[in-house]
CSV table of C-alpha atoms and ligand atoms in Angstrom, one decimal:
chain,number,residue,atom,x,y,z
A,1,MET,CA,5.7,24.7,-15.3
A,2,ASP,CA,3.6,24.1,-18.6
A,3,TYR,CA,1.5,21.3,-18.7
A,4,THR,CA,2.5,20.2,-22.1
A,5,LEU,CA,3.1,16.8,-23.8
A,6,GLY,CA,6.7,15.7,-23.2
A,7,LEU,CA,9.5,15.6,-21.1
A,8,HIS,CA,10.0,18.4,-18.4
A,9,GLU,CA,12.8,18.8,-16.2
A,10,VAL,CA,11.7,19.3,-12.6
A,11,ALA,CA,14.9,19.3,-10.6
A,12,ASP,CA,18.4,18.4,-11.7
A,13,GLY,CA,18.3,15.3,-13.5
A,14,ILE,CA,14.8,14.8,-12.3
A,15,HIS,CA,12.3,14.9,-15.5
A,16,ALA,CA,8.6,14.2,-15.8
A,17,TYR,CA,7.1,12.8,-18.9
A,18,LEU,CA,3.5,14.3,-19.2
A,19,GLN,CA,0.3,13.2,-21.3
A,20,PRO,CA,-2.2,15.9,-21.2
A,21,ASP,CA,-5.2,15.7,-20.5
A,22,GLY,CA,-4.5,13.2,-17.9
A,23,GLY,CA,-8.0,11.5,-18.4
A,24,TRP,CA,-8.6,7.8,-19.1
A,25,GLY,CA,-5.2,6.1,-20.0
A,26,TRP,CA,-3.2,9.5,-20.3
A,27,SER,CA,-0.7,8.8,-17.7
A,28,ASN,CA,2.6,10.7,-16.6
A,29,ALA,CA,6.1,8.7,-16.3
A,30,GLY,CA,9.3,9.7,-14.9
A,31,LEU,CA,13.3,9.8,-15.6
A,32,ILE,CA,15.8,9.8,-12.4
A,33,VAL,CA,19.2,10.5,-14.2
A,34,GLY,CA,22.5,9.2,-12.3
A,35,ASP,CA,26.1,9.6,-13.6
A,36,GLY,CA,26.0,6.9,-16.4
A,37,SER,CA,22.8,5.0,-15.4
A,38,SER,CA,18.8,6.1,-15.0
A,39,LEU,CA,15.7,4.8,-13.7
A,40,LEU,CA,12.6,4.9,-15.7
A,41,VAL,CA,9.2,5.4,-13.4
A,42,ASP,CA,6.4,3.5,-15.4
A,43,THR,CA,5.7,2.6,-18.9
A,44,LEU,CA,2.7,3.7,-21.0
A,45,PHE,CA,-0.6,2.4,-22.1
A,46,ASP,CA,0.6,1.1,-25.1
A,47,LEU,CA,3.9,0.5,-27.5
A,48,LYS,CA,3.4,3.4,-29.6
A,49,LEU,CA,3.2,5.7,-26.8
A,50,THR,CA,6.1,4.4,-24.9
A,51,ALA,CA,8.2,4.3,-28.1
A,52,ARG,CA,7.4,8.0,-28.6
A,53,MET,CA,8.5,8.7,-24.9
A,54,LEU,CA,11.7,6.7,-25.0
A,55,ASP,CA,12.6,8.7,-28.0
A,56,ALA,CA,12.0,12.0,-26.2
A,57,MET,CA,14.3,10.6,-23.6
A,58,SER,CA,17.0,9.3,-25.7
A,59,THR,CA,19.2,12.3,-25.8
A,60,ILE,CA,19.3,11.8,-21.8
A,61,THR,CA,19.6,8.0,-21.9
A,62,ALA,CA,22.3,7.8,-24.7
A,63,GLY,CA,24.8,8.9,-21.9
A,64,SER,CA,23.0,7.1,-18.9
A,65,PRO,CA,20.9,4.3,-20.1
A,66,ILE,CA,17.8,3.1,-18.5
A,67,GLY,CA,19.0,0.0,-16.3
A,68,THR,CA,16.2,0.2,-13.9
A,69,VAL,CA,12.2,0.4,-14.5
A,70,VAL,CA,9.7,1.0,-11.2
A,71,ASN,CA,6.0,0.1,-11.8
A,72,THR,CA,4.4,2.4,-9.8
A,73,HIS,CA,1.2,0.0,-9.9
A,74,ALA,CA,-0.4,-2.8,-12.3
A,75,ASN,CA,-2.9,-0.7,-14.3
A,76,GLY,CA,-2.0,-1.1,-17.9
A,77,ASP,CA,-1.1,2.6,-18.6
A,78,HIS,CA,1.8,2.3,-16.3
A,79,CYS,CA,3.2,-1.3,-17.5
A,80,TYR,CA,1.9,-2.0,-20.7
A,81,GLY,CA,4.8,-0.6,-22.5
A,82,ASN,CA,7.3,-2.5,-20.5
A,83,GLN,CA,8.4,-5.1,-23.2
A,84,LEU,CA,10.4,-2.0,-24.9
A,85,VAL,CA,12.5,-1.9,-21.6
A,86,LYS,CA,12.6,-5.4,-21.0
A,87,HIS,CA,16.6,-5.2,-21.0
A,88,ALA,CA,16.5,-3.4,-17.5
A,89,GLU,CA,15.5,-4.8,-14.3
A,90,ILE,CA,12.0,-4.1,-13.8
A,91,VAL,CA,11.0,-3.8,-10.0
A,92,ALA,CA,7.6,-3.6,-8.4
A,93,SER,CA,6.0,-4.6,-5.3
A,94,GLU,CA,5.0,-8.2,-5.0
A,95,ALA,CA,1.3,-7.2,-4.9
A,96,THR,CA,1.8,-5.4,-8.0
A,97,ALA,CA,3.7,-7.9,-10.0
A,98,HIS,CA,0.7,-10.3,-8.9
A,99,GLU,CA,-1.8,-8.0,-10.3
A,100,MET,CA,0.1,-7.5,-13.5
A,101,THR,CA,-0.9,-11.0,-14.6
A,102,GLU,CA,-4.8,-10.3,-14.4
A,103,VAL,CA,-5.6,-7.9,-17.1
A,104,PRO,CA,-4.3,-9.4,-20.4
A,105,PRO,CA,-3.9,-6.5,-23.1
A,106,ALA,CA,-5.1,-9.1,-25.5
A,107,MET,CA,-8.5,-8.8,-23.6
A,108,LEU,CA,-8.4,-5.1,-24.2
A,109,ALA,CA,-7.4,-5.4,-27.9
A,110,ALA,CA,-10.7,-7.7,-28.3
A,111,LEU,CA,-12.9,-5.2,-26.3
A,112,ASN,CA,-11.6,-2.5,-28.6
A,113,LYS,CA,-13.1,-4.2,-31.6
A,114,ALA,CA,-16.2,-5.7,-29.8
A,115,PRO,CA,-19.6,-5.0,-31.6
A,116,GLY,CA,-22.5,-3.7,-29.7
A,117,GLU,CA,-22.9,-2.0,-26.2
A,118,VAL,CA,-19.9,-3.2,-24.4
A,119,GLY,CA,-17.3,-2.6,-27.2
A,120,GLU,CA,-18.9,1.1,-27.6
A,121,LEU,CA,-18.8,1.6,-23.8
A,122,PHE,CA,-15.1,0.5,-23.8
A,123,ARG,CA,-14.0,2.6,-26.7
A,124,HIS,CA,-15.7,5.5,-25.2
A,125,PHE,CA,-12.9,5.2,-22.4
A,126,PHE,CA,-10.0,3.4,-24.2
A,127,GLY,CA,-10.6,3.7,-27.9
A,128,GLU,CA,-7.6,6.0,-28.7
A,129,PHE,CA,-4.9,3.3,-27.8
A,130,ASP,CA,-3.8,0.3,-29.6
A,131,PHE,CA,-3.6,-2.8,-27.4
A,132,GLU,CA,-2.4,-5.2,-30.4
A,133,GLY,CA,0.9,-6.9,-29.9
A,134,ILE,CA,1.6,-6.3,-26.2
A,135,GLU,CA,3.1,-8.9,-24.1
A,136,VAL,CA,3.8,-7.3,-20.7
A,137,ALA,CA,7.3,-8.0,-19.6
A,138,LEU,CA,6.8,-8.8,-15.7
A,139,PRO,CA,9.0,-7.5,-12.9
A,140,SER,CA,12.4,-9.2,-12.5
A,141,ARG,CA,12.5,-7.9,-8.8
A,142,THR,CA,9.7,-7.3,-6.2
A,143,PHE,CA,9.9,-6.2,-2.7
A,144,THR,CA,7.4,-5.4,0.2
A,145,GLY,CA,7.3,-2.3,2.5
A,146,ARG,CA,10.2,-0.3,1.3
A,147,LEU,CA,13.4,-0.8,-1.0
A,148,GLU,CA,16.2,1.5,-1.6
A,149,LEU,CA,17.9,1.7,-4.8
A,150,GLU,CA,21.2,3.2,-6.1
A,151,VAL,CA,21.0,4.8,-9.6
A,152,GLY,CA,24.1,6.2,-10.9
A,153,GLY,CA,25.2,7.6,-7.4
A,154,ARG,CA,21.5,8.5,-6.6
A,155,THR,CA,19.6,7.3,-4.0
A,156,VAL,CA,16.0,6.2,-4.8
A,157,GLU,CA,13.6,5.3,-2.2
A,158,LEU,CA,10.2,3.1,-3.0
A,159,VAL,CA,7.6,2.9,-0.5
A,160,GLU,CA,4.5,0.6,-0.8
A,161,VAL,CA,1.4,2.5,0.2
A,162,GLY,CA,-1.1,0.2,-1.3
A,163,PRO,CA,-3.8,-1.3,-1.1
A,164,ALA,CA,-5.3,1.9,-2.3
A,165,HIS,CA,-5.9,3.0,-6.0
A,166,THR,CA,-4.6,-0.9,-6.8
A,167,ARG,CA,-3.5,-3.6,-4.8
A,168,GLY,CA,0.4,-2.7,-4.5
A,169,ASP,CA,0.6,1.0,-5.4
A,170,THR,CA,4.2,2.3,-4.7
A,171,LEU,CA,5.5,6.0,-4.0
A,172,VAL,CA,9.1,6.9,-5.7
A,173,PHE,CA,11.1,9.3,-3.7
A,174,VAL,CA,14.7,11.0,-4.6
A,175,PRO,CA,15.4,12.5,-1.2
A,176,GLU,CA,18.2,14.6,-2.0
A,177,SER,CA,16.3,16.1,-5.0
A,178,ARG,CA,13.1,16.8,-2.7
A,179,ALA,CA,11.1,15.0,-5.5
A,180,VAL,CA,8.4,12.2,-5.6
A,181,PHE,CA,6.8,10.5,-8.3
A,182,THR,CA,3.4,9.2,-7.0
A,183,GLY,CA,2.0,7.0,-9.5
A,184,ASP,CA,-1.8,7.0,-9.3
A,185,ILE,CA,-2.0,8.1,-5.8
A,186,LEU,CA,-2.2,11.7,-7.1
A,187,PHE,CA,-4.6,12.6,-10.0
A,188,ILE,CA,-4.3,16.3,-10.8
A,189,GLY,CA,-7.4,18.1,-12.4
A,190,GLY,CA,-9.0,14.6,-12.5
A,191,THR,CA,-10.7,12.3,-9.9
A,192,PRO,CA,-9.0,9.7,-8.1
A,193,VAL,CA,-10.4,6.2,-8.7
A,194,VAL,CA,-10.2,3.9,-5.7
A,195,TRP,CA,-10.0,0.2,-7.2
A,196,ALA,CA,-8.7,-1.4,-4.5
A,197,GLY,CA,-9.1,0.7,-1.2
A,198,PRO,CA,-9.6,1.1,1.8
A,199,LEU,CA,-9.7,4.8,1.1
A,200,GLU,CA,-7.9,5.2,4.6
A,201,ASN,CA,-5.0,3.6,3.2
A,202,TRP,CA,-5.0,6.5,0.2
A,203,ILE,CA,-5.9,8.8,2.7
A,204,ALA,CA,-2.8,7.8,5.1
A,205,ALA,CA,-0.8,7.9,1.7
A,206,CYS,CA,-1.5,11.3,1.0
A,207,ASP,CA,-0.7,12.4,4.7
A,208,MET,CA,2.8,10.7,4.5
A,209,ILE,CA,3.8,12.8,1.2
A,210,CYS,CA,2.5,15.6,3.1
A,211,ALA,CA,4.8,14.9,6.2
A,212,ALA,CA,8.1,14.6,3.7
A,213,ASP,CA,10.5,16.5,2.8
A,214,VAL,CA,9.5,17.1,-0.9
A,215,GLU,CA,8.7,19.9,-3.4
A,216,HIS,CA,8.7,18.4,-6.6
A,217,ILE,CA,5.7,16.1,-7.0
A,218,VAL,CA,4.8,14.2,-10.1
A,219,PRO,CA,1.5,12.7,-10.4
A,220,GLY,CA,0.3,9.7,-12.2
A,221,HIS,CA,-2.1,11.6,-14.1
A,222,GLY,CA,-2.1,15.6,-14.7
A,223,PRO,CA,0.4,18.4,-14.2
A,224,VAL,CA,3.4,18.4,-11.7
A,225,THR,CA,2.1,19.5,-8.3
A,226,ASP,CA,2.7,20.5,-4.6
A,227,LYS,CA,1.5,19.9,-1.3
A,228,ALA,CA,-1.5,21.6,-1.8
A,229,GLY,CA,-2.4,19.3,-4.7
A,230,VAL,CA,-2.0,16.4,-2.3
A,231,VAL,CA,-4.2,18.1,0.2
A,232,ALA,CA,-7.1,18.4,-2.5
A,233,ILE,CA,-6.9,14.6,-3.2
A,234,ARG,CA,-6.8,13.8,0.5
A,235,ASP,CA,-10.0,16.0,1.0
A,236,TYR,CA,-11.9,14.4,-1.6
A,237,LEU,CA,-11.3,10.9,-0.3
A,238,ASP,CA,-11.9,12.1,3.3
A,239,PHE,CA,-15.4,13.8,1.7
A,240,VAL,CA,-16.4,10.7,-0.1
A,241,LEU,CA,-15.8,8.5,3.1
A,242,ARG,CA,-18.0,10.5,5.1
A,243,GLU,CA,-20.5,11.0,2.8
A,244,ALA,CA,-20.8,7.3,1.8
A,245,LYS,CA,-20.7,6.1,5.4
A,246,VAL,CA,-23.6,8.3,6.3
A,247,ARG,CA,-25.7,6.6,3.3
A,248,HIS,CA,-24.5,3.2,4.3
A,249,ASP,CA,-25.6,3.3,7.8
A,250,GLY,CA,-29.0,4.6,6.5
A,251,GLY,CA,-29.3,1.8,4.7
A,252,MET,CA,-28.9,3.1,1.3
A,253,ASP,CA,-27.6,0.9,-1.8
A,254,ALA,CA,-24.0,1.8,-3.0
A,255,TRP,CA,-25.2,2.9,-6.4
A,256,ASP,CA,-27.9,5.1,-4.9
A,257,ALA,CA,-25.5,6.6,-2.7
A,258,ALA,CA,-23.5,7.6,-5.7
A,259,ARG,CA,-26.0,9.2,-7.5
A,260,ASP,CA,-27.0,10.9,-4.2
A,261,ILE,CA,-23.9,12.8,-3.2
A,262,ALA,CA,-23.5,16.2,-4.2
A,263,LEU,CA,-19.7,16.6,-5.1
A,264,ASN,CA,-20.2,20.3,-5.1
A,265,GLY,CA,-16.5,21.9,-5.1
A,266,PHE,CA,-15.4,18.4,-6.7
A,267,SER,CA,-17.7,18.4,-9.6
A,268,GLY,CA,-15.6,20.4,-11.6
A,269,TRP,CA,-13.1,17.7,-11.7
A,270,GLY,CA,-12.3,15.3,-14.7
A,271,GLU,CA,-13.8,12.0,-14.7
A,272,PHE,CA,-16.2,12.9,-11.8
A,273,GLY,CA,-18.2,9.8,-12.3
A,274,ARG,CA,-15.5,7.5,-10.7
A,275,LEU,CA,-17.6,8.3,-7.6
A,276,ALA,CA,-19.6,5.3,-8.6
A,277,VAL,CA,-16.6,3.1,-8.0
A,278,ASN,CA,-15.1,5.0,-4.9
A,279,VAL,CA,-18.5,4.8,-2.8
A,280,ASP,CA,-18.8,1.1,-3.9
A,281,THR,CA,-15.4,0.5,-2.5
A,282,ALA,CA,-15.9,2.7,0.5
A,283,TYR,CA,-19.1,0.2,1.2
A,284,ARG,CA,-16.8,-3.1,0.6
A,285,SER,CA,-14.6,-1.9,3.4
A,286,MET,CA,-17.5,-0.7,5.8
A,287,ASP,CA,-19.1,-4.2,5.1
A,288,PRO,CA,-17.3,-7.3,3.9
A,289,ALA,CA,-20.5,-9.1,2.7
A,290,HIS,CA,-21.0,-6.1,0.3
A,291,ARG,CA,-20.7,-7.6,-3.3
A,292,SER,CA,-19.3,-5.3,-6.0
A,293,PRO,CA,-20.5,-5.2,-9.5
A,294,ASP,CA,-18.2,-6.6,-12.1
A,295,VAL,CA,-16.0,-4.1,-14.2
A,296,VAL,CA,-18.5,-3.7,-17.3
A,297,GLU,CA,-21.0,-2.5,-14.8
A,298,GLN,CA,-18.5,-0.2,-12.8
A,299,PHE,CA,-17.7,1.4,-16.3
A,300,LYS,CA,-21.4,1.7,-17.1
A,301,ARG,CA,-21.9,3.4,-13.7
A,302,MET,CA,-19.5,6.1,-14.5
A,303,PHE,CA,-20.5,6.7,-17.7
A,304,ARG,CA,-24.0,7.1,-16.5
A,305,LEU,CA,-23.1,9.5,-13.6
A,306,GLU,CA,-21.4,11.6,-16.2
A,307,HIS,CA,-24.1,11.5,-18.9
A,308,PRO,CA,-27.3,11.8,-17.0
A,309,GLY,CA,-30.9,11.1,-18.6
B,401,LIG,ZN1,-3.1,5.5,-14.4
C-alpha cells in the first residue's frame, strides 16, 4: 500500500487515514465502518487537519455516521480534533482521560508564538500546526483493562496496554478483519518515544500484537505495517533497555548515556534523538529516585542529539 496522505482501505470497511511523513505531530487515524454506524480511531493535532480528514471520510460516513470515537492515548496529535466529533460517544482508558486534561492546547498556542530560544525550539518541532481555538472534548466513556464495543454489527475490542508511550495506551482490534490500530505503540520509519514507560510494558504490548491473529497493522505514525514492523520496534526497545542498564549500573548519568549509545542499525530511523527521552525513562524505572528533566530540557536534548556541535 502506498504511503500517501489520505484514506486507505486496508481491509473490507477498515480504513487507515495516513499523514506522511509520520514525524512529530503527523499522526494516523482510522475508520471502522459498520452497518449504519462507524467508529473513528483518534482525531488529529489541530482542527484544520481533523476537518480535512473528516471531509475525506464524508462519502463513507454519510451512510454510516461516526457514532463512536476512540482516543488511543492523550497526546494532542490523537485527540486535539475531538471537538469536531463531540456529538459521538468518545471512549478512552481512564488513565488517558485523566492525562488529556494535562497539556492544554492554549499552552501550545502560546509556545508557538513565544519569542526567544524556547519558542524557536517549540516551532522546530510543532511550528506547522495551529493550536488556536482548540477546546479538547473529553471522553464521555472510560474503561480499564478491556472493553468490547459493537459498531454497526462489527465487534471492536479495546485493550489497554499502558503505561508505555503514555500512561494509558490502548490497542483497537477488529478481530473478524484481522486488523489492529495501535496508536503510538507503533511508530514505523520513526523512533518510538517512551514518555511514560516502563519500556518492559511496551515490549509486552509488541509481544501481544505479534501473538494476535492480525495481518493489517495500522501504526500511530508511519505506513501500514505487518508483524515484522512490530518486531523491529520491539528490538529497538529491548536494545535501548539493555544499553541503558549497562550504563546505569556503571554509574553513568542518563544524558551522558544517551550520547554514548551508538544506535547503529536504528540510527537511520526518523527522530532518532528520542533516544534521550527513552534512556531517561529507562533510568527512571531502574531507579525510582531518578529525577527526569522538564519537558523543555527533554526537547533540547532530542534536538542536540540530532544536531550535534
Ligand atoms: Zn502520536
